[in-house]
Amino acid sequence: MRPPRLLCALLLAACCRRAAGVLGEAEPPEPELVEVAVGGTALLRCGPSQAQGNLSHVDWFSVHREKPALIFHVRQGRGQSEPGEYQHRLSLREAGAALALAHVTPHDERVFLCRAKRPGPREHRLQLRVYKAPEEPSIQANVQGISVNSPEPEEVATCVGRNGYPVPQVVWYKNGQPLKEQKNRVHIQSSQTAESSGLYTLRSVLQAQLRKEDRDARFYCELSYRLPGGSHMKESPEVTVPVFYPAETVWLEVAPAGPLKEGDRVEIRCLADGNPPPHFSLSKQDPGTREPVEERTLEDGVLVLAPARREHSGRYQCQGLDLESSASLLSAARELRVDFVSDVRVRPAAPEAHEGGNLTLTCGAESSQALEFQWLREKTGEVLALGPVLELQDLDREAGGGYRCVASASHVPGLNATRLVSVAVFGPPWMALRERKVRAPKDALLNLTCEAWGHPRPAITWSVGGTASEQDQGPQGVLSLLSVRVTPQLVETGAQCVASNTLGRNSTRFLLELACNRSTGPSTATVGPHARANGTTTEKKLPEPQSKGVVIAAVTVSLLVLALLGAVLCFFHKKGKLPCGRSGKQDITLPPSHKSTFVVEVKSDKPPEEMGLLQGSRADQRAPGDQGEKYIDLRH
């Protein structure tokens, strides 16, 4: 029985001592709260304004670890700082009613004590709270990635908030929803570091087990903190984390979608829903046995067929091998068809016919699709017929030339092929003009051109010597160029171009006339090829200008006199008796044998180019009064 009695006595004595202490000592009141931001100024008042009384004798203390230290005193309304950490930051404000603490730092967060001795001794406590907003939070995601097969939560991201006071609170979010601690699923580990400035740096690490559905999840952190006047928050940027998970399905895609044709750039892609994708291989199956006949290993899962050919047609299948689990997956087989049109041919291959005859052209081709045929005239692009057969009837020379067969597959856009065939119409040579008149200065180098057509293709010869060259003008045409020096003999005889084949011959005669040459150096004149004038073609034929006969008839009399006078002057100039173009009077005497040898030819219904006028040559400039239609025959 003694032990219980002793225990009760001890408890009773303790209770009585505590009761006596409470009755003998009053509990100190709660300190007045003063809030200020770091770097600001705190105003410390010695009690409520209505009860401050006479503050002419006041002592201010800083309480650290419950030990007050004098930092400032007021005597007769004048204040004085005590040596120490507050010596230069304290001052009186509001007529001595408040003590101002400038440049507040986190180290200033403590209790301050004010003791006034008049009208009676009393004291007032103030609790100074200091705040500092943290910097914008930074976040660093785990770029290495997280596997869904990891047995423990892996680090997702790290959030850091620097230089805040007090330590801010952190909340993690996934897709806008806050995350909470969850055993074996979500773990948040936070720590803080005190800087020399008294501010804190918060570091928080989010660890979680992720699923396949989290492959696009967005994570961010939020820092909550307080400032004088209220609470605030700051958010970090959002981040995503690579999530690794095995593939469950493998499939095959072909680009471009739709019908394919030879020449296209085709991509066959093996795809899977795993990350990272499995190791792909692509096999092509035999259409008959469905057994693989070709297999390729693809590094990036893509096979490029550029250009695609008909041999690429077949059934393709992808296989995906997961190197981590060694699991293998197959895609569904897919048929790839590359359409083509080739070997377009025309019968007969070298069509020939006589004028007035008929000709039938038949077109054919090989294709994987049904074909449509079209016949076009090559030189005009005109559609002549639809279908594989072209009937040409009552042929003339104009029917000769190129015909194009177009074979196309309407169900495959852009799939077509063509064949060009040249139709030859038998006939003797066909030339531009039978006669051409050319004016050129004496001793000039004259270039004469002659063009002829026919089937068989004609050969061209010249009646005079010179340097000749030829150019092909298609399968039935030829152009010959002759360079010859203008001499009196050439003016007298002229030049003849003769075209001939097995069916006949034709010719063009060049009549030369001397032009007055005022230049002292050698000159060169060129007579270009002429349009066809003795045929029915419209390919090179120039439009006939309107007749100028009415105008010429009105001036023929006056021009005839002027032309005759000019001819006489030039004739005497060549004989050395009268310089051409020189002013002055001189008797003109004609030898009896030449008084009637000048022939003036006036033409009015042909353009200058058909008369053989030289273009771009100074020797071809017309004299005053010359209308480009008068020719002087000096051959006799």
XYZ file of C-alpha atoms in Angstrom:
636
model
C 0.000 0.000 0.000
C 2.972 2.394 0.505
C 4.061 2.810 -3.034
C 0.679 4.031 -4.237
C 0.413 6.484 -1.370
C 3.904 7.900 -2.087
C 3.099 8.327 -5.769
C -0.112 10.181 -4.988
C 1.700 12.521 -2.622
C 4.298 13.407 -5.201
C 1.634 14.135 -7.824
C -0.322 16.311 -5.396
C 2.765 18.358 -4.547
C 3.543 18.923 -8.217
C 0.018 20.091 -8.933
C 0.064 22.479 -5.993
C 3.384 23.977 -7.149
C 2.058 24.535 -10.670
C -1.102 26.132 -9.326
C 0.907 28.463 -7.149
C 3.079 29.447 -10.123
C 0.104 30.263 -12.304
C -1.430 32.404 -9.640
C 1.805 34.213 -8.915
C 2.940 34.876 -12.573
C 0.884 36.330 -15.480
C 1.226 34.787 -18.978
C 2.833 37.276 -21.447
C 0.447 38.468 -24.208
C 0.859 37.357 -27.830
C 3.297 39.631 -29.706
C 1.901 42.079 -32.264
C 2.529 40.771 -35.826
C 4.434 42.990 -38.236
C 4.932 41.768 -41.857
C 7.481 43.144 -44.317
C 9.141 42.057 -47.560
C 12.873 41.496 -47.823
C 14.593 44.778 -48.589
C 11.694 46.854 -47.241
C 11.362 48.975 -44.072
C 9.519 47.705 -40.950
C 7.740 50.201 -38.664
C 7.800 49.059 -35.005
C 5.330 50.876 -32.728
C 5.506 50.722 -28.942
C 1.926 49.621 -28.396
C -1.379 50.675 -29.943
C -1.555 54.297 -31.061
C -4.310 55.151 -28.566
C -2.258 53.818 -25.632
C 1.268 54.937 -26.489
C 1.290 57.876 -24.017
C 4.585 59.689 -23.316
C 7.385 58.010 -25.312
C 10.189 60.342 -24.244
C 11.920 57.518 -22.366
C 11.894 54.239 -24.332
C 14.267 51.307 -24.733
C 14.111 48.914 -27.673
C 15.386 45.338 -27.456
C 15.995 42.531 -29.940
C 15.040 39.157 -28.456
C 17.145 36.257 -29.670
C 16.740 32.859 -28.013
C 14.635 34.530 -25.310
C 17.464 36.890 -24.403
C 16.718 40.603 -24.973
C 19.562 42.816 -26.267
C 19.339 46.619 -26.215
C 19.501 48.016 -29.749
C 18.023 51.532 -29.440
C 17.003 54.019 -26.704
C 15.023 57.253 -26.677
C 15.733 60.038 -24.216
C 13.842 63.318 -24.241
C 12.485 62.489 -27.690
C 15.900 61.796 -29.175
C 16.961 58.372 -30.271
C 20.335 56.681 -30.243
C 21.355 53.303 -31.769
C 23.447 50.885 -29.796
C 26.521 49.406 -31.450
C 25.794 46.157 -33.245
C 24.058 44.761 -36.320
C 21.236 47.337 -36.176
C 23.393 50.387 -35.561
C 22.943 51.929 -39.017
C 19.461 50.686 -39.908
C 17.314 52.137 -37.093
C 15.642 55.550 -37.005
C 12.651 57.227 -35.376
C 9.514 57.893 -37.383
C 6.132 59.484 -36.781
C 7.438 62.025 -34.231
C 9.116 59.322 -32.221
C 6.063 57.078 -32.077
C 7.639 54.360 -34.294
C 11.030 52.793 -34.777
C 11.926 52.159 -38.432
C 14.102 49.169 -39.357
C 15.451 49.606 -42.900
C 16.799 47.039 -45.392
C 15.104 44.103 -43.743
C 16.723 40.672 -44.260
C 15.528 37.184 -43.357
C 17.855 37.350 -40.330
C 15.646 40.112 -38.888
C 12.722 37.773 -38.379
C 12.428 37.724 -34.562
C 10.667 39.364 -31.568
C 11.323 43.010 -30.748
C 10.602 44.409 -27.240
C 9.708 47.997 -26.357
C 9.943 49.233 -22.707
C 8.589 52.662 -21.744
C 9.078 54.117 -18.216
C 6.549 56.981 -18.294
C 3.872 57.453 -17.105
C 4.635 54.011 -15.687
C 6.788 51.031 -16.537
C 5.306 48.898 -19.308
C 6.489 46.829 -22.283
C 5.207 45.805 -25.724
C 6.283 42.868 -27.913
C 6.292 42.740 -31.732
C 6.849 39.678 -33.961
C 8.530 40.654 -37.248
C 7.691 38.315 -40.153
C 9.862 38.567 -43.325
C 8.805 37.357 -46.800
C 10.514 36.923 -50.164
C 8.909 35.522 -53.325
C 10.951 32.706 -54.899
C 12.240 32.991 -58.445
C 10.322 31.398 -61.285
C 10.502 27.639 -60.732
C 12.614 25.600 -63.142
C 11.871 22.020 -64.051
C 14.088 19.309 -65.504
C 12.484 16.200 -67.000
C 14.028 12.762 -67.114
C 15.171 12.663 -70.727
C 16.412 9.072 -70.409
C 12.845 7.826 -70.232
C 10.945 5.443 -67.954
C 9.944 1.877 -68.738
C 6.469 0.696 -67.810
C 8.086 -2.544 -66.654
C 10.106 -0.794 -63.914
C 9.263 -2.427 -60.514
C 9.704 0.806 -58.540
C 8.787 4.458 -59.078
C 11.312 6.205 -61.315
C 12.320 9.855 -61.294
C 9.981 11.809 -63.550
C 11.180 15.395 -63.067
C 12.929 17.746 -60.639
C 11.538 21.154 -59.654
C 13.745 23.925 -58.190
C 12.594 27.208 -56.632
C 15.434 29.546 -55.662
C 15.796 32.433 -53.202
C 12.473 32.369 -51.428
C 11.574 33.064 -47.795
C 10.191 31.282 -45.979
C 10.418 27.926 -47.767
C 7.589 27.748 -50.352
C 5.216 24.821 -50.620
C 5.386 22.608 -53.742
C 2.551 20.782 -55.487
C 3.048 18.486 -58.511
C 0.518 18.221 -61.358
C -0.094 15.734 -64.162
C -2.344 16.881 -66.975
C -3.648 19.656 -64.720
C -4.527 17.348 -61.819
C -2.588 17.538 -58.481
C -0.558 14.473 -57.527
C -0.515 13.060 -54.040
C 1.694 10.529 -52.345
C 0.645 7.002 -53.272
C 2.403 3.940 -52.017
C 4.530 2.240 -54.698
C 3.060 4.599 -57.282
C 3.834 8.261 -56.525
C 6.527 9.634 -54.247
C 7.490 13.317 -53.759
C 10.765 14.089 -52.033
C 11.528 17.737 -51.194
C 14.522 19.409 -49.566
C 15.639 22.973 -48.924
C 19.019 24.653 -48.747
C 19.669 27.811 -46.719
C 21.749 30.361 -48.574
C 24.155 32.777 -46.871
C 21.619 35.540 -47.495
C 19.113 33.712 -45.307
C 16.949 32.822 -48.327
C 16.018 29.238 -49.180
C 16.300 27.126 -52.328
C 13.695 24.381 -52.624
C 14.381 21.201 -54.569
C 11.550 18.708 -55.144
C 11.798 15.386 -56.979
C 8.730 13.599 -58.394
C 8.990 9.828 -58.662
C 6.250 7.706 -60.200
C 5.433 4.488 -61.976
C 4.178 5.355 -65.446
C 1.880 3.465 -67.777
C 1.547 3.412 -71.546
C -1.224 5.986 -71.250
C 1.285 8.448 -69.760
C 3.311 8.702 -72.999
C 1.754 12.108 -73.698
C 1.245 13.207 -70.074
C 2.372 16.738 -69.186
C 3.942 17.389 -65.771
C 4.640 20.662 -63.961
C 5.193 21.942 -60.417
C 3.583 24.806 -58.509
C 5.226 26.873 -55.748
C 2.932 28.466 -53.139
C 4.304 31.310 -50.964
C 3.128 34.237 -48.863
C 3.825 37.966 -49.101
C 2.555 40.800 -46.927
C -1.101 41.025 -47.769
C -1.800 37.528 -49.096
C -0.749 34.219 -50.679
C 0.638 33.752 -54.175
C 1.785 30.956 -56.488
C 4.099 30.368 -59.469
C 4.021 27.526 -62.017
C 6.851 25.912 -63.940
C 6.675 25.076 -67.660
C 5.131 21.747 -68.629
C 7.340 18.808 -69.593
C 6.827 15.352 -71.029
C 8.806 12.225 -70.262
C 9.664 9.411 -72.702
C 7.742 6.298 -71.741
C 8.973 2.925 -72.970
C 6.488 0.126 -73.538
C 6.458 -3.003 -75.706
C 4.562 -3.138 -79.003
C 1.239 -4.915 -79.144
C 0.423 -4.442 -82.854
C 2.439 -4.196 -86.082
C 0.967 -2.895 -89.331
C 2.042 -1.828 -92.838
C 1.358 1.410 -94.718
C 2.020 2.401 -98.345
C 2.491 5.973 -99.530
C 1.172 7.518 -101.648
C -2.298 6.118 -101.106
C -4.319 5.133 -104.148
C -3.298 3.553 -107.464
C 0.437 3.295 -108.147
C 2.174 3.402 -111.510
C 5.635 2.788 -112.851
C 7.944 5.701 -112.176
C 6.278 6.721 -108.900
C 8.241 7.096 -105.666
C 6.657 4.565 -103.319
C 7.345 4.129 -99.597
C 6.448 0.961 -97.706
C 6.427 1.703 -93.955
C 6.423 -0.828 -91.116
C 4.813 0.652 -88.007
C 4.139 -0.519 -84.446
C 2.504 0.896 -81.310
C 5.564 0.299 -79.103
C 8.227 2.714 -77.899
C 10.917 2.337 -78.979
C 9.659 0.620 -82.139
C 10.741 -2.976 -82.599
C 13.358 -4.191 -85.065
C 11.564 -4.444 -88.435
C 11.992 -6.773 -91.379
C 9.900 -6.778 -94.566
C 9.110 -9.850 -96.626
C 7.577 -10.225 -100.084
C 5.434 -13.269 -100.706
C 5.043 -15.346 -103.814
C 1.513 -14.713 -105.165
C 0.942 -18.408 -105.757
C 2.472 -20.161 -102.752
C 2.303 -17.235 -100.277
C 5.831 -18.147 -99.235
C 8.394 -15.388 -98.647
C 10.594 -14.931 -101.723
C 12.446 -11.825 -100.563
C 13.170 -10.431 -97.108
C 14.841 -7.172 -96.131
C 15.920 -5.756 -92.795
C 14.844 -2.150 -92.355
C 16.767 0.177 -90.048
C 14.094 2.869 -89.925
C 11.148 0.699 -90.908
C 10.862 2.224 -94.429
C 11.499 0.680 -97.847
C 11.672 3.206 -100.712
C 10.928 2.105 -104.276
C 12.185 4.884 -106.545
C 11.260 4.497 -109.270
C 8.612 1.810 -108.775
C 8.530 -0.956 -111.367
C 6.060 -3.647 -112.233
C 8.388 -6.217 -110.656
C 7.712 -4.599 -107.269
C 4.103 -5.810 -107.340
C 3.272 -8.492 -104.785
C 2.145 -9.206 -101.199
C 4.212 -7.584 -98.457
C 4.287 -8.318 -94.716
C 6.116 -6.664 -91.808
C 7.648 -8.444 -88.822
C 8.563 -6.644 -85.595
C 11.044 -8.120 -83.084
C 11.218 -6.661 -79.561
C 14.896 -6.914 -78.621
C 14.134 -6.597 -74.876
C 11.497 -9.303 -74.599
C 12.384 -11.222 -77.823
C 8.699 -11.164 -78.721
C 7.881 -11.224 -82.445
C 4.794 -9.695 -84.075
C 3.521 -9.959 -87.671
C 1.434 -7.472 -89.586
C -1.404 -8.334 -91.906
C -0.196 -8.977 -95.476
C -0.931 -6.239 -97.995
C -1.127 -6.411 -101.773
C 0.997 -3.892 -103.668
C 0.195 -3.351 -107.331
C 2.285 -1.196 -109.657
C 0.352 -0.517 -112.863
C 2.134 0.053 -116.154
C 1.736 0.851 -119.832
C 4.613 -0.192 -122.053
C 5.666 -1.373 -125.478
C 3.394 0.969 -127.413
C 3.689 -0.081 -131.051
C 2.193 1.049 -134.357
C 1.592 -1.115 -137.378
C 3.018 -0.576 -139.902
C 6.135 0.689 -138.150
C 7.296 2.766 -141.157
C 4.072 3.706 -142.982
C 4.306 4.789 -146.635
C 1.675 5.648 -149.224
C 1.300 7.325 -152.603
C -0.547 10.567 -153.165
C -4.278 9.908 -153.442
C -3.974 6.586 -151.611
C -5.273 5.388 -148.252
C -3.408 4.280 -145.112
C -4.489 2.477 -141.919
C -2.465 2.802 -138.699
C -3.098 0.417 -135.804
C -1.809 1.053 -132.264
C -1.316 -1.490 -129.464
C 0.360 -1.675 -126.049
C 0.906 -3.855 -122.972
C -0.690 -2.798 -119.695
C -1.995 -4.028 -116.354
C -5.158 -1.977 -116.920
C -7.712 -1.577 -119.660
C -6.430 0.983 -122.150
C -7.909 3.847 -124.117
C -6.246 5.011 -127.352
C -6.041 8.419 -128.978
C -4.410 9.621 -132.186
C -2.882 13.125 -132.440
C -1.322 15.099 -135.290
C 2.186 15.828 -134.034
C 2.666 19.285 -135.538
C -0.734 20.693 -134.463
C -1.750 18.579 -131.469
C -5.162 18.026 -133.080
C -7.039 14.903 -131.965
C -7.682 12.858 -135.111
C -9.325 9.712 -133.773
C -10.319 7.858 -130.592
C -9.455 4.191 -130.532
C -6.518 2.086 -131.651
C -7.127 2.528 -135.428
C -6.457 5.653 -137.521
C -7.743 5.766 -141.104
C -6.002 8.216 -143.488
C -7.720 8.593 -146.866
C -6.953 10.407 -150.126
C -3.470 11.297 -148.974
C -1.660 14.363 -150.225
C 1.774 15.744 -149.494
C 0.450 17.625 -146.465
C -0.573 14.326 -144.861
C 3.076 13.359 -144.491
C 4.737 13.854 -141.124
C 4.326 12.781 -137.517
C 1.336 11.016 -135.920
C 1.294 10.142 -132.220
C -0.592 7.300 -130.593
C -1.401 7.845 -126.878
C -2.309 4.784 -124.783
C -3.682 5.662 -121.321
C -5.362 3.944 -118.369
C -8.205 6.144 -117.155
C -8.417 4.455 -113.729
C -4.803 5.384 -112.890
C -4.192 9.147 -113.164
C -1.089 9.968 -115.180
C -0.563 6.426 -116.471
C 0.066 6.661 -120.231
C 2.656 6.008 -122.901
C 3.000 7.222 -126.483
C 4.527 6.244 -129.801
C 5.400 8.655 -132.614
C 5.343 7.403 -136.182
C 6.220 9.315 -139.340
C 4.014 8.862 -142.408
C 5.816 9.183 -145.741
C 3.860 10.122 -148.896
C 5.623 9.115 -152.132
C 6.215 11.943 -154.537
C 8.845 13.891 -156.525
C 10.738 16.707 -154.828
C 8.720 19.649 -153.695
C 10.491 23.013 -153.554
C 9.695 26.451 -152.217
C 10.054 28.482 -155.438
C 10.893 27.877 -159.025
C 12.657 31.186 -159.441
C 14.147 33.751 -157.097
C 15.772 37.094 -157.844
C 18.673 38.225 -155.714
C 20.489 41.551 -155.575
C 24.084 41.562 -154.328
C 27.180 43.786 -154.671
C 30.013 42.725 -156.850
C 32.629 40.502 -155.169
C 30.351 39.953 -152.172
C 30.204 36.511 -150.554
C 26.665 35.317 -151.205
C 24.954 32.547 -149.192
C 22.162 30.838 -151.145
C 19.801 28.382 -149.423
C 17.624 25.791 -151.102
C 15.034 23.611 -149.375
C 13.206 20.589 -150.787
C 10.840 17.866 -149.580
C 9.786 14.545 -150.947
C 9.722 10.804 -150.437
C 12.174 9.303 -150.928
C 14.064 12.234 -149.460
C 15.631 14.182 -152.333
C 19.277 15.014 -152.920
C 20.290 18.576 -153.844
C 22.931 19.642 -156.361
C 24.033 23.120 -157.532
C 24.830 24.313 -161.045
C 27.745 26.476 -159.888
C 30.790 25.816 -157.784
C 31.120 26.924 -154.186
C 31.063 25.610 -150.638
C 27.888 23.593 -150.027
C 26.520 22.036 -146.821
C 23.272 20.244 -145.971
C 20.929 19.957 -142.994
C 18.150 17.437 -142.444
C 14.648 18.903 -142.212
C 12.910 15.816 -140.896
C 12.651 12.412 -142.565
C 11.484 13.887 -145.888
C 13.191 17.275 -146.097
C 16.663 18.624 -146.762
C 18.153 22.125 -146.750
C 21.307 22.997 -148.698
C 23.473 26.091 -148.179
C 25.845 27.317 -150.925
C 28.477 30.019 -150.305
C 29.637 31.623 -153.568
C 31.490 34.808 -154.608
C 29.506 37.246 -156.792
C 31.291 37.592 -160.135
C 30.212 38.958 -163.533
C 30.048 35.383 -164.824
C 27.752 34.381 -161.915
C 25.559 37.395 -162.628
C 25.361 36.365 -166.262
C 24.613 32.659 -165.725
C 22.773 32.739 -162.396
C 22.641 29.699 -160.088
C 20.339 26.691 -160.096
C 19.462 24.349 -157.201
C 18.280 20.896 -158.360
C 16.487 18.431 -156.060
C 15.916 14.883 -157.283
C 14.762 11.467 -156.106
C 13.659 8.257 -157.793
C 10.269 9.761 -158.610
C 11.388 12.944 -160.297
C 13.252 16.191 -160.019
C 12.561 19.872 -159.348
C 14.649 23.033 -159.324
C 14.859 26.608 -158.158
C 16.722 29.183 -160.239
C 18.441 32.186 -158.629
C 18.656 35.280 -160.868
C 21.432 37.603 -159.671
C 21.434 41.367 -160.098
C 24.224 43.737 -159.133
C 23.509 46.285 -156.469
C 25.386 49.574 -156.239
C 28.140 48.988 -153.674
C 29.167 52.151 -151.791
C 31.306 50.366 -149.233
C 35.011 49.805 -149.694
C 35.369 46.529 -147.764
C 34.138 43.011 -148.563
C 30.516 42.214 -147.766
C 28.414 39.124 -147.230
C 24.772 38.621 -148.186
C 22.500 35.720 -147.266
C 19.355 34.560 -149.024
C 17.409 32.470 -146.493
C 15.088 29.543 -147.132
C 11.741 30.493 -148.563
C 8.273 29.413 -147.639
C 6.703 26.682 -149.724
C 4.940 28.341 -152.634
C 4.123 25.512 -154.989
C 2.272 23.248 -152.593
C -0.797 23.210 -150.411
C 0.947 23.090 -147.033
C 0.133 25.625 -144.323
C 3.125 24.820 -142.095
C 5.544 27.395 -143.574
C 3.438 29.261 -146.105
C 3.360 33.013 -145.540
C 0.136 35.005 -146.074
C -0.032 36.742 -149.448
C -0.042 40.536 -149.043
C -2.664 42.668 -150.791
C -1.810 43.782 -154.300
C -0.099 47.122 -154.673
C -0.957 47.434 -158.371
C -3.190 50.449 -157.962
C -0.493 52.459 -156.220
C 2.271 51.323 -158.577
C 0.257 52.184 -161.666
C 0.016 55.785 -160.526
C 3.767 56.226 -160.185
C 5.086 53.829 -162.817
C 5.838 56.532 -165.404
C 7.924 58.679 -163.053
C 9.714 55.720 -161.486
C 10.550 54.245 -164.851
C 12.396 57.397 -165.870
C 14.269 57.562 -162.541
C 15.174 53.865 -162.681
C 16.529 54.157 -166.207
C 18.608 57.182 -165.284
C 20.030 55.398 -162.191
C 20.947 52.364 -164.293
C 22.798 54.514 -166.801
C 24.726 56.297 -164.021
C 25.799 53.040 -162.366
C 26.757 51.607 -165.771
C 29.130 54.488 -166.463
C 30.443 54.288 -162.924
C 31.494 50.666 -163.500
C 33.209 51.764 -166.699
C 35.163 54.332 -164.647
C 33.610 57.343 -166.356
C 31.294 58.538 -163.575
C 31.592 57.993 -159.769
C 28.361 56.671 -158.230
C 26.685 59.105 -155.850
C 29.021 62.055 -156.752
C 27.409 65.409 -157.428
C 28.107 67.383 -160.585
C 27.121 67.273 -164.241
C 28.631 64.836 -166.728
C 27.689 63.844 -170.229
C 26.233 60.408 -170.567
C 27.191 58.672 -173.818
C 26.063 55.136 -174.480
C 27.894 52.893 -176.863
C 25.745 51.944 -179.812
C 25.855 48.250 -178.889
C 24.394 48.904 -175.420
C 21.745 51.476 -176.120
C 18.931 48.975 -175.961
C 20.220 46.272 -173.592
C 18.678 47.535 -170.321
C 15.562 45.706 -169.151
C 13.557 47.092 -166.229
C 11.186 44.690 -164.547
C 8.487 46.086 -162.253
C 6.499 43.766 -160.036
C 3.787 44.802 -157.622
C 1.959 41.746 -156.238
C 4.659 39.903 -154.284
C 6.244 40.654 -150.918
C 9.920 41.707 -150.870
C 11.064 38.400 -149.405
C 9.686 36.479 -152.409
C 11.720 38.706 -154.685
C 14.977 37.717 -153.012
C 15.753 41.081 -151.374
C 18.645 41.012 -148.929
C 17.814 41.688 -145.287
C 20.055 43.423 -142.735
C 22.763 44.208 -145.375
C 23.899 47.680 -146.259
C 24.169 46.581 -149.864
C 20.393 46.014 -149.843
C 19.394 49.534 -148.745
C 16.969 51.012 -151.260
C 17.912 54.126 -153.235
C 15.576 57.135 -153.105
C 12.510 56.462 -155.185
C 13.101 52.684 -155.122
C 9.909 50.948 -153.906
C 11.522 47.508 -153.705
C 9.744 46.293 -156.849
C 12.119 47.240 -159.723
C 14.937 44.998 -160.991
C 17.575 45.798 -163.561
C 18.744 42.816 -165.615
C 22.456 43.316 -166.368
C 23.194 39.833 -167.664
C 23.648 40.947 -171.340
